[in-house]
């Protein structure tokens, strides 16, 4: 690029549905049946979310990271993936993971302190939740490279929060993704907060999407509470990656309506008016308004959905609570493929002095 | 039979590993056309192509991270970190992810990657090029830490590391890269991991060492042989998980133990060996265990590095000390 050339770094926000649920584009770019399915999936996720918080509050679950208000990001993106693709989640992506096939019981086991929750029975190639911020992006890039090397038409999709994009690991991975033209989609779940630190104190750039500019990869910014827009942009990015045309960075503008986790109290740092205003833009009511307006949804269907999802959540909770603890020696079972000889005596000690789990 | 130095043996192992297993690939800074700054990957890009010998962007944490992702998806990446002074950004990935992926997913995903790096002092290198961080990695459950001491062991252990189903940190003593040659049979045969090597048999004192210090211990043993002291030398080779049984058997036989490490003294891996002997073979000892180590100081710039690295003379002094303690 010569001195007189410049890059257009203007990134336009993609939005199909207004906050009132009106269609903002001439033709709905997502089929009606899909939108109904997304509505059901988002509702399912929200019901689960509420139950998980209730379980934590009653001492039946450990710390939990709610996705309240962010359901459209996970559902919109994951529904654009195929089973053969790979999801590399952060720790607030259960809406995406449910779409991929992770069971509610597995999710509860994970947050309930049991590693078996990450042994997904359906989405066997998906990565487990990633807690160290931003470190998961390079895993997705590496996975994508593996697909590319083997000439597999698979893509990797990964999520990161707005705060995570301040981390060096994010930039390194983004840069490598660009150089390798890796079939990877990196979704920034910009929910406005890195625990208590607002977006404005994390980054001075007008958009987080433009962080991809310096890495030479396509950058998109989407209304993250508009599941139609989220899905369509993700679908196009995935198709592009699958065709060998490289990575995409998608910034999803959403809002964290709940606390960072159940260990957090957002009232300490967040204005209540902000939250009230954010509730007017949330994804589920918006889509419901659209579907009702088109005659695609009804009170009867809503009641049936809530009943079905409620039963599913209760069944998952029952299965979670009925899952017997692992033996103490389970700590050693998967540390290495084969337990090294030098660790045998430690495993024996764990068995002898086992306090929590059941004995062998 | 071919006479190879240690870096040539590394190259031969990488070449053999890649030719026998299509899932093996190499990535690192300057490893392609340049063949690595020490030439460990010399000629491999020409032979195996740019897709399998990747000149990676200058981002050590990112290199380790993409290797985790590749490994989880069935590849066997061998990532080169140019010098150990630059290996610290990989800790996040190695500790938080590579070492834990199998455990976290109950075996659903695993991380069969190798993180290679030249390590240790003695080559008159610039600042941050002479570190010995083996104990930092050896503290981490789920990792393997392997350090060869000869060209033949470098060849066999690196092949084993590439075939291992779990992540391996493979630290190559830079000082030995071109110090001497040895016959290496390039037959694709791996050496066992998690096992110490009995490098020299003797009845009077056990010297436990790894990496470049094995050679110093050998020189010390040869000198002491003339004085009638029979030194047994154990090359630890795999520090994590460590084959303490072989070390303990030797100490029970000789009754004396000197541990030699190039890393700083305190909280080093030598302390772990001493503790194991103290717990499991104390009553076999005829003299206190002795450690010979670098001092607890920052690795000095190279004008002082010969004073920093444990010398043959210091090892001889320590052996004489435990012999007199009998």
XYZ file of C-alpha atoms in Angstrom:
686
model
C 0.000 0.000 0.000
C 1.496 3.332 -1.038
C 1.696 6.450 1.066
C -1.276 8.004 -0.657
C -3.549 5.073 -0.145
C -5.607 4.720 2.951
C -7.897 2.125 4.434
C -11.564 2.667 4.965
C -11.973 1.884 8.621
C -15.593 2.966 8.789
C -17.606 0.026 10.070
C -21.355 0.110 9.673
C -23.661 -1.383 12.249
C -25.775 -4.213 10.878
C -29.326 -4.266 12.221
C -32.406 -5.900 10.705
C -34.945 -5.577 13.490
C -35.632 -2.320 15.304
C -35.830 -2.342 19.088
C -39.628 -2.310 18.658
C -39.465 -5.413 16.470
C -40.030 -3.716 13.123
C -38.193 -4.925 10.050
C -35.601 -2.326 8.997
C -34.637 -3.906 5.678
C -36.799 -4.577 2.614
C -36.853 -8.365 2.827
C -36.267 -10.376 5.968
C -32.874 -12.009 5.334
C -33.728 -14.887 7.670
C -36.617 -17.303 7.095
C -39.638 -17.116 9.385
C -39.284 -20.726 10.602
C -35.719 -19.991 11.649
C -36.773 -16.907 13.545
C -39.379 -18.932 15.420
C -36.730 -21.510 16.262
C -34.380 -18.755 17.460
C -37.137 -17.348 19.643
C -37.655 -20.726 21.228
C -33.918 -21.258 21.728
C -33.422 -17.847 23.321
C -36.348 -18.401 25.644
C -34.998 -21.802 26.593
C -31.630 -20.234 27.384
C -33.175 -17.508 29.494
C -35.259 -19.943 31.515
C -32.186 -22.027 32.184
C -30.237 -18.932 33.157
C -32.798 -17.903 35.726
C -32.911 -21.366 37.193
C -29.124 -21.576 37.428
C -29.038 -18.330 39.394
C -31.751 -19.618 41.693
C -29.763 -22.805 42.268
C -26.695 -20.769 43.148
C -28.652 -18.573 45.529
C -29.913 -21.653 47.315
C -26.481 -23.232 47.600
C -27.061 -25.904 44.973
C -24.692 -24.525 42.315
C -21.316 -22.796 42.426
C -20.569 -19.408 40.913
C -22.457 -18.972 37.632
C -21.988 -16.495 34.775
C -25.372 -15.379 33.489
C -26.039 -14.606 29.844
C -29.218 -12.664 30.576
C -29.904 -10.293 27.698
C -27.209 -11.775 25.469
C -29.109 -14.768 24.165
C -29.202 -13.515 20.582
C -25.415 -13.592 20.255
C -25.046 -17.245 21.174
C -28.158 -18.496 19.400
C -27.626 -16.384 16.288
C -24.023 -17.456 15.799
C -24.147 -21.109 16.831
C -27.221 -21.746 14.670
C -25.125 -20.720 11.669
C -22.576 -23.436 12.425
C -22.690 -27.032 11.254
C -22.119 -29.962 13.602
C -18.692 -30.631 12.024
C -17.510 -27.132 12.945
C -15.898 -26.386 16.289
C -16.944 -23.964 18.988
C -14.292 -22.449 21.241
C -16.314 -20.710 23.928
C -15.497 -18.296 26.686
C -17.350 -18.784 29.981
C -20.654 -17.055 29.218
C -21.629 -18.868 26.071
C -24.089 -21.518 27.191
C -26.721 -20.220 24.750
C -24.327 -21.052 21.918
C -23.350 -24.322 23.569
C -26.981 -25.423 23.966
C -27.471 -24.798 20.265
C -24.431 -26.985 19.637
C -25.869 -29.793 21.731
C -24.360 -29.330 25.185
C -26.988 -30.546 27.617
C -28.344 -28.431 30.439
C -27.218 -31.105 32.880
C -23.654 -30.828 31.567
C -23.757 -27.063 32.007
C -24.966 -27.469 35.581
C -22.328 -30.079 36.339
C -19.598 -27.719 35.136
C -20.747 -24.807 37.271
C -21.532 -27.268 40.034
C -17.852 -28.210 40.273
C -17.694 -31.445 38.285
C -15.351 -31.841 35.304
C -17.741 -34.314 33.702
C -19.767 -31.295 32.640
C -17.126 -30.576 29.991
C -17.278 -34.096 28.591
C -19.993 -33.058 26.134
C -21.813 -36.101 24.812
C -23.068 -34.361 21.655
C -20.572 -31.738 20.474
C -17.514 -33.923 21.068
C -15.019 -31.652 19.295
C -16.093 -28.418 20.950
C -13.721 -26.893 23.450
C -14.600 -26.561 27.117
C -15.356 -23.193 28.712
C -12.321 -20.931 28.835
C -11.828 -18.892 31.980
C -8.406 -17.205 31.446
C -9.516 -14.247 29.351
C -8.557 -14.140 25.654
C -6.426 -17.283 25.719
C -9.067 -19.244 23.805
C -8.813 -17.220 20.605
C -5.515 -18.810 19.623
C -7.036 -22.264 20.186
C -9.666 -21.475 17.587
C -6.987 -20.242 15.189
C -4.962 -23.414 15.718
C -8.028 -25.595 15.242
C -8.883 -23.685 12.083
C -5.364 -24.212 10.791
C -5.723 -27.950 11.377
C -8.894 -27.937 9.230
C -7.188 -25.948 6.518
C -4.127 -28.193 6.480
C -6.255 -31.310 6.140
C -8.426 -29.652 3.472
C -11.502 -30.125 5.641
C -14.346 -27.701 5.017
C -14.745 -26.967 8.689
C -14.573 -23.703 10.574
C -13.798 -22.703 14.148
C -15.943 -20.131 15.934
C -14.829 -18.453 19.124
C -16.248 -15.904 21.545
C -14.585 -13.224 23.625
C -15.903 -10.405 25.807
C -15.257 -6.709 25.256
C -12.747 -6.625 28.110
C -10.892 -9.593 26.657
C -10.075 -7.631 23.521
C -7.741 -5.486 25.628
C -5.594 -8.535 26.291
C -2.423 -9.196 24.309
C -3.439 -12.791 23.665
C -6.366 -11.486 21.614
C -4.156 -9.385 19.365
C -1.635 -12.170 18.861
C -4.295 -14.643 17.849
C -6.069 -12.145 15.612
C -2.813 -11.367 13.856
C -1.981 -15.019 13.297
C -5.505 -15.684 12.000
C -5.000 -12.977 9.405
C -1.574 -14.150 8.276
C -2.730 -17.756 7.979
C -6.044 -16.887 6.353
C -7.505 -19.297 8.888
C -11.150 -20.404 8.661
C -12.060 -18.844 11.977
C -14.785 -16.487 13.142
C -14.049 -14.436 16.227
C -17.134 -13.001 17.898
C -16.726 -10.179 20.392
C -19.599 -10.350 22.822
C -19.536 -6.659 23.690
C -21.862 -6.551 26.668
C -20.512 -3.250 27.888
C -18.712 -4.425 30.983
C -15.508 -6.188 31.986
C -16.821 -7.014 35.472
C -17.133 -3.407 36.724
C -14.981 -1.694 34.127
C -17.077 -0.130 31.374
C -16.267 -0.400 27.689
C -15.140 3.246 27.699
C -12.296 2.439 30.093
C -11.213 -0.655 28.176
C -10.604 0.840 24.756
C -10.488 4.252 23.101
C -11.344 3.016 19.613
C -14.832 3.897 18.316
C -15.605 0.232 17.655
C -14.025 -3.009 18.843
C -14.659 -4.507 15.424
C -12.008 -2.291 13.900
C -9.364 -4.118 15.910
C -9.418 -6.559 13.037
C -8.308 -3.882 10.585
C -4.701 -3.993 11.759
C -4.751 -7.777 11.442
C -5.939 -7.507 7.869
C -9.157 -9.374 8.444
C -12.752 -8.467 7.701
C -14.498 -6.674 10.536
C -18.237 -6.453 11.126
C -20.319 -4.782 13.793
C -23.781 -6.130 14.504
C -26.654 -5.326 16.820
C -26.099 -8.233 19.168
C -29.676 -8.071 20.416
C -30.997 -8.638 16.897
C -30.835 -12.378 16.393
C -31.713 -12.095 12.707
C -28.752 -9.809 12.070
C -26.437 -11.890 14.266
C -27.355 -15.068 12.442
C -27.100 -13.620 8.971
C -23.728 -11.967 9.515
C -22.359 -15.107 11.186
C -23.748 -17.296 8.392
C -22.022 -15.204 5.745
C -18.751 -15.155 7.687
C -18.839 -18.922 8.140
C -19.601 -19.501 4.467
C -16.710 -17.240 3.547
C -14.326 -19.055 5.882
C -15.517 -22.435 4.634
C -14.788 -21.316 1.078
C -11.204 -20.585 2.064
C -11.615 -16.835 2.052
C -10.387 -16.211 5.547
C -11.367 -15.061 8.987
C -13.911 -12.525 10.152
C -14.105 -10.515 13.337
C -17.657 -9.752 14.439
C -18.436 -7.305 17.203
C -21.863 -7.988 18.697
C -23.283 -4.990 20.538
C -25.342 -6.258 23.409
C -25.738 -5.531 27.096
C -25.156 -7.497 30.256
C -28.477 -7.227 32.043
C -27.332 -9.297 35.013
C -24.283 -9.288 37.246
C -20.909 -10.399 35.894
C -21.358 -13.620 37.854
C -23.369 -14.623 40.887
C -20.369 -13.459 42.945
C -20.769 -9.926 41.603
C -23.110 -7.097 42.556
C -23.512 -4.745 39.594
C -25.461 -2.186 41.626
C -22.114 -1.110 43.119
C -20.940 0.355 39.836
C -23.894 0.554 37.441
C -26.631 3.122 37.181
C -30.105 1.582 37.447
C -31.425 3.854 34.686
C -28.867 2.396 32.296
C -30.148 -1.067 33.005
C -33.778 0.012 32.626
C -32.970 1.503 29.238
C -31.070 -1.625 28.224
C -34.152 -3.718 28.984
C -35.996 -1.840 26.216
C -33.482 -3.189 23.694
C -33.247 -6.797 24.822
C -33.441 -9.523 22.190
C -36.339 -11.744 23.184
C -39.106 -9.114 23.509
C -37.948 -7.592 20.246
C -38.245 -10.809 18.309
C -41.546 -11.650 20.006
C -42.960 -8.320 18.814
C -41.835 -9.071 15.285
C -43.240 -12.595 15.295
C -46.533 -11.495 16.812
C -46.808 -8.750 14.212
C -46.387 -11.287 11.420
C -48.804 -13.737 12.967
C -46.027 -16.232 13.583
C -46.454 -16.383 17.330
C -49.309 -16.463 19.818
C -50.071 -16.500 23.522
C -50.931 -20.173 23.243
C -47.614 -21.027 21.664
C -45.838 -18.954 24.277
C -47.564 -20.839 27.095
C -46.702 -24.180 25.514
C -43.087 -23.139 25.025
C -42.696 -21.982 28.607
C -44.217 -25.221 29.863
C -41.957 -27.368 27.682
C -38.785 -25.440 28.544
C -39.708 -25.355 32.214
C -40.050 -29.117 32.260
C -36.766 -29.545 30.421
C -34.956 -27.316 32.906
C -36.490 -29.146 35.874
C -35.494 -32.507 34.425
C -31.958 -31.262 33.855
C -31.734 -29.968 37.403
C -33.010 -33.269 38.760
C -30.414 -35.173 36.714
C -27.705 -32.801 37.900
C -28.649 -33.119 41.544
C -28.897 -36.887 41.236
C -25.436 -37.255 39.686
C -23.250 -39.002 42.243
C -19.882 -37.385 42.944
C -16.797 -38.855 41.370
C -14.290 -40.887 43.316
C -11.431 -38.872 44.769
C -9.130 -40.753 42.415
C -10.912 -39.173 39.441
C -8.437 -36.308 39.861
C -5.802 -38.662 38.518
C -7.822 -40.402 35.817
C -7.251 -37.959 32.974
C -4.164 -36.045 34.001
C -2.052 -37.988 31.520
C -3.177 -40.646 29.092
C -1.443 -43.186 31.318
C -0.825 -42.428 34.976
C 2.937 -42.059 35.510
C 4.411 -44.544 37.968
C 5.561 -41.721 40.229
C 1.929 -40.636 40.738
C 0.558 -44.004 41.805
C 1.299 -43.515 45.485
C -0.447 -40.125 45.420
C -3.504 -41.690 43.842
C -3.476 -44.380 46.515
C -3.318 -41.692 49.187
C -6.283 -39.905 47.636
C -8.221 -43.147 47.740
C -7.295 -43.821 51.377
C -8.075 -40.345 52.625
C -11.052 -39.600 50.385
C -13.413 -37.150 52.067
C -15.814 -35.933 49.417
C -16.617 -38.402 46.700
C -17.634 -42.014 47.043
C -14.963 -44.659 47.389
C -13.762 -47.025 44.695
C 25.638 -45.007 11.779
C 26.227 -41.293 11.573
C 28.142 -38.976 13.823
C 25.875 -36.114 14.790
C 26.067 -33.239 17.185
C 23.048 -32.505 19.368
C 21.402 -29.946 17.125
C 21.857 -32.242 14.129
C 20.247 -35.012 16.145
C 17.292 -32.729 16.894
C 17.016 -32.021 13.184
C 17.162 -35.726 12.366
C 14.446 -36.506 14.908
C 12.173 -33.770 13.585
C 12.717 -34.949 10.037
C 12.063 -38.567 10.934
C 8.981 -37.682 12.978
C 7.516 -35.622 10.162
C 8.205 -38.240 7.504
C 6.531 -40.991 9.518
C 3.498 -39.052 10.717
C 1.646 -36.548 8.533
C 0.040 -34.988 11.589
C 3.383 -33.669 12.841
C 4.075 -30.060 11.927
C 6.568 -27.469 13.082
C 5.952 -23.844 13.906
C 8.125 -21.118 15.334
C 9.969 -17.948 14.563
C 12.513 -18.131 11.718
C 12.329 -21.906 11.451
C 11.553 -22.002 7.715
C 13.969 -20.667 5.127
C 16.387 -19.764 7.895
C 16.196 -23.212 9.456
C 15.998 -21.745 12.961
C 18.610 -19.524 14.551
C 20.508 -22.655 15.640
C 19.580 -24.557 12.440
C 17.556 -27.150 14.315
C 14.992 -27.073 11.507
C 17.515 -26.733 8.713
C 16.177 -27.972 5.378
C 12.849 -29.115 6.772
C 10.699 -26.475 5.093
C 12.251 -27.345 1.737
C 11.430 -30.990 2.360
C 8.007 -30.766 3.988
C 6.639 -27.480 2.678
C 5.443 -24.222 4.159
C 2.216 -25.694 5.469
C 4.047 -28.085 7.791
C 7.075 -25.960 8.639
C 5.550 -22.629 9.507
C 7.383 -19.364 10.019
C 5.110 -18.043 12.754
C 4.556 -14.406 13.660
C 6.699 -13.174 16.533
C 4.287 -14.027 19.307
C 5.347 -16.746 21.725
C 2.059 -16.889 23.604
C 0.190 -17.086 20.330
C 2.476 -19.825 19.038
C 1.826 -21.949 22.113
C -1.896 -21.168 21.929
C -2.358 -22.156 18.300
C -0.378 -25.305 19.032
C -2.949 -26.147 21.717
C -5.749 -25.676 19.192
C -3.960 -27.749 16.554
C -3.212 -30.529 19.017
C -6.791 -30.641 20.246
C -7.892 -31.163 16.651
C -5.583 -34.106 16.022
C -2.342 -32.569 14.816
C 0.970 -33.021 16.579
C 2.539 -29.576 16.558
C 6.142 -29.056 17.577
C 6.534 -25.401 18.491
C 9.976 -23.841 18.736
C 10.578 -20.987 21.142
C 13.744 -19.306 19.987
C 15.321 -18.899 23.444
C 14.104 -19.765 26.919
C 14.234 -16.137 27.962
C 11.274 -15.708 25.617
C 9.406 -18.773 26.810
C 7.635 -17.061 29.697
C 4.750 -15.705 27.565
C 3.880 -19.344 26.804
C 3.231 -20.095 30.476
C -0.372 -18.952 30.240
C -1.068 -21.468 27.496
C 1.085 -24.296 28.826
C -0.166 -24.045 32.394
C -3.783 -23.044 31.867
C -4.509 -25.059 28.757
C -1.941 -27.526 27.377
C -1.442 -29.263 30.704
C -5.138 -29.374 31.570
C -7.092 -30.004 28.409
C -7.271 -33.786 28.823
C -8.249 -33.523 32.472
C -10.802 -30.761 31.959
C -12.610 -32.692 29.238
C -12.244 -36.120 30.868
C -10.142 -37.275 27.946
C -12.479 -35.990 25.241
C -9.777 -33.626 23.976
C -6.039 -33.897 24.537
C -2.986 -31.851 23.746
C -0.163 -33.861 22.168
C 2.146 -30.926 21.483
C 5.859 -30.370 22.003
C 7.272 -27.026 23.078
C 10.967 -27.042 22.166
C 13.517 -24.481 23.161
C 17.272 -24.108 23.435
C 18.048 -23.557 27.086
C 20.814 -22.856 29.558
C 23.977 -20.805 29.599
C 27.462 -21.223 28.234
C 27.331 -19.827 24.715
C 28.211 -16.182 25.403
C 24.692 -15.152 24.482
C 23.008 -11.793 25.074
C 20.740 -11.041 28.015
C 17.695 -13.342 28.400
C 19.230 -16.095 26.252
C 20.700 -18.266 29.016
C 17.866 -19.102 31.366
C 17.124 -22.478 33.012
C 13.411 -22.504 33.828
C 12.917 -26.273 33.966
C 11.659 -26.235 37.550
C 8.932 -23.746 36.641
C 7.507 -26.182 34.098
C 8.246 -29.240 36.234
C 5.910 -27.882 38.913
C 2.913 -28.133 36.607
C 0.712 -31.253 36.735
C -0.098 -32.603 33.296
C 3.121 -31.499 31.598
C 6.169 -33.563 30.729
C 9.552 -31.883 30.976
C 12.341 -33.560 29.050
C 15.988 -32.495 28.778
C 18.488 -34.474 26.704
C 22.185 -34.649 27.569
C 23.660 -36.200 24.422
C 22.908 -36.287 20.682
C 21.602 -39.866 20.857
C 19.316 -39.039 23.741
C 18.164 -35.859 22.015
C 17.195 -37.930 18.986
C 15.414 -40.691 20.855
C 13.738 -38.511 23.451
C 12.495 -35.966 20.922
C 10.942 -38.743 18.850
C 9.281 -40.005 22.013
C 8.078 -36.491 22.824
C 6.536 -36.132 19.366
C 4.717 -39.442 19.806
C 3.616 -38.778 23.368
C -0.127 -38.278 23.791
C 0.403 -35.433 26.281
C 2.176 -32.066 26.127
C 5.950 -32.119 26.426
C 8.300 -29.244 27.177
C 11.579 -30.238 25.516
C 14.540 -28.150 26.617
C 17.735 -28.500 24.594
C 21.000 -27.489 26.283
C 22.280 -24.818 23.933
C 25.840 -25.365 25.091
C 25.747 -28.947 23.866
C 24.335 -28.172 20.425
C 27.735 -28.264 18.763
C 30.048 -29.280 21.581
C 30.582 -32.885 20.562
C 29.410 -35.533 18.140
C 28.167 -38.997 18.813
C 27.002 -41.913 16.735
C 23.261 -41.631 16.253
C 21.258 -44.312 14.489
C 18.544 -42.544 12.522
C 16.184 -45.494 12.666
C 13.119 -43.830 14.172
C 13.561 -45.630 17.487
C 12.406 -43.584 20.453
C 13.906 -43.672 23.911
C 11.649 -44.093 26.933
C 10.232 -41.036 28.657
C 9.660 -40.885 32.422
C 12.883 -42.847 32.922
C 16.308 -41.871 34.178
C 19.390 -43.129 32.367
C 22.187 -44.829 34.253
C 25.008 -43.043 32.495
C 27.947 -44.310 34.532
C 28.044 -46.989 37.155
C 29.944 -46.634 40.410
C 29.812 -47.744 44.019
C 30.831 -44.716 46.064
C 28.617 -41.756 45.259
C 25.574 -41.001 43.106
C 25.641 -37.844 41.046
C 22.241 -36.835 39.705
C 22.232 -34.330 36.836
C 20.460 -33.392 33.644
C 21.206 -31.518 30.433
C 24.639 -29.965 30.100
C 25.478 -30.823 33.703
C 25.652 -34.532 32.875
C 28.767 -33.820 30.852
C 30.328 -31.805 33.673
C 29.565 -34.661 36.055
C 31.228 -37.117 33.680
C 34.374 -35.001 33.572
C 34.356 -34.819 37.360
C 33.945 -38.586 37.598
C 36.875 -39.195 35.267
C 39.117 -37.023 37.412
C 38.004 -38.700 40.623
C 38.501 -42.148 39.154
C 42.214 -41.511 39.428
C 41.720 -40.927 43.138
C 39.900 -44.211 43.517
C 36.407 -42.739 43.855
C 33.780 -44.570 41.836
C 31.074 -42.139 40.774
C 27.685 -43.314 39.559
C 25.951 -40.816 37.293
C 22.241 -40.648 36.661
C 20.891 -38.528 33.834
C 17.380 -37.568 34.957
C 16.263 -36.859 31.338
C 12.536 -36.594 32.204
C 12.100 -34.218 35.126
C 8.323 -34.446 35.104
C 7.087 -37.063 35.831
C 10.370 -38.112 37.401
C 11.693 -41.634 37.769
C 12.671 -41.338 41.415
C 12.894 -45.094 41.838
C 16.085 -45.305 39.764
C 17.628 -42.437 41.721
C 16.683 -43.990 45.053
C 18.051 -47.400 44.087
C 21.364 -45.791 43.238
C 21.510 -43.799 46.465
C 20.689 -46.915 48.456
C 23.648 -48.574 46.749
C 26.195 -45.777 47.098
C 24.961 -44.086 50.293
C 25.916 -40.654 48.988
C 24.310 -38.182 46.639
C 25.365 -35.015 44.877
C 22.772 -33.236 42.759
C 23.970 -30.922 40.017
C 21.722 -28.364 38.357
C 22.532 -25.431 36.115
C 19.495 -23.538 37.387
C 19.582 -21.312 40.480
C 19.832 -23.251 43.715
C 16.712 -22.488 45.725
C 13.376 -24.055 44.810
C 15.016 -25.801 41.912
C 14.393 -29.359 40.759
C 17.390 -30.544 42.766
C 15.481 -29.693 45.927
C 12.706 -32.051 44.839
C 15.180 -34.875 44.329
C 16.760 -34.194 47.729
C 13.346 -34.230 49.368
C 12.456 -37.585 47.797
C 15.718 -39.078 48.990
C 15.128 -37.585 52.435
C 11.670 -39.123 52.650
C 12.398 -42.495 51.122
C 16.101 -43.292 51.501
C 17.352 -41.260 54.457
C 18.728 -44.208 56.343
C 20.804 -45.290 53.377
C 22.744 -42.058 53.493
C 26.273 -41.998 54.873
C 26.627 -38.259 54.316
C 24.285 -35.308 53.870
C 22.884 -34.774 50.373
C 24.738 -32.009 48.559
C 23.503 -29.701 45.825
C 25.759 -28.020 43.290
C 23.827 -25.317 41.509
C 24.048 -21.906 39.946
C 23.789 -19.136 42.486
C 20.481 -17.484 43.363
C 21.282 -14.524 41.174
C 20.179 -13.234 37.805
C 22.043 -15.044 35.036
C 24.990 -12.685 34.515
C 26.032 -11.292 31.177
C 28.555 -13.611 29.626
C 31.804 -12.307 31.101
C 30.788 -13.926 34.376
C 28.871 -16.928 33.108
C 31.729 -19.361 33.762
C 31.550 -18.359 37.396
C 27.793 -18.824 37.384
C 27.507 -22.279 35.838
C 28.482 -25.144 38.170
C 31.990 -26.100 37.131
C 33.720 -29.450 37.105
C 35.826 -28.173 39.994
C 32.764 -27.369 42.106
C 31.312 -30.800 41.385
C 34.581 -32.466 42.318
C 34.639 -30.415 45.507
C 31.120 -31.489 46.398
C 31.892 -35.157 45.757
C 35.005 -34.979 47.889
C 32.912 -33.320 50.561
C 30.346 -36.118 50.732
C 33.123 -38.712 50.622
C 34.782 -37.097 53.618
C 31.429 -36.956 55.386
C 31.385 -40.777 55.414
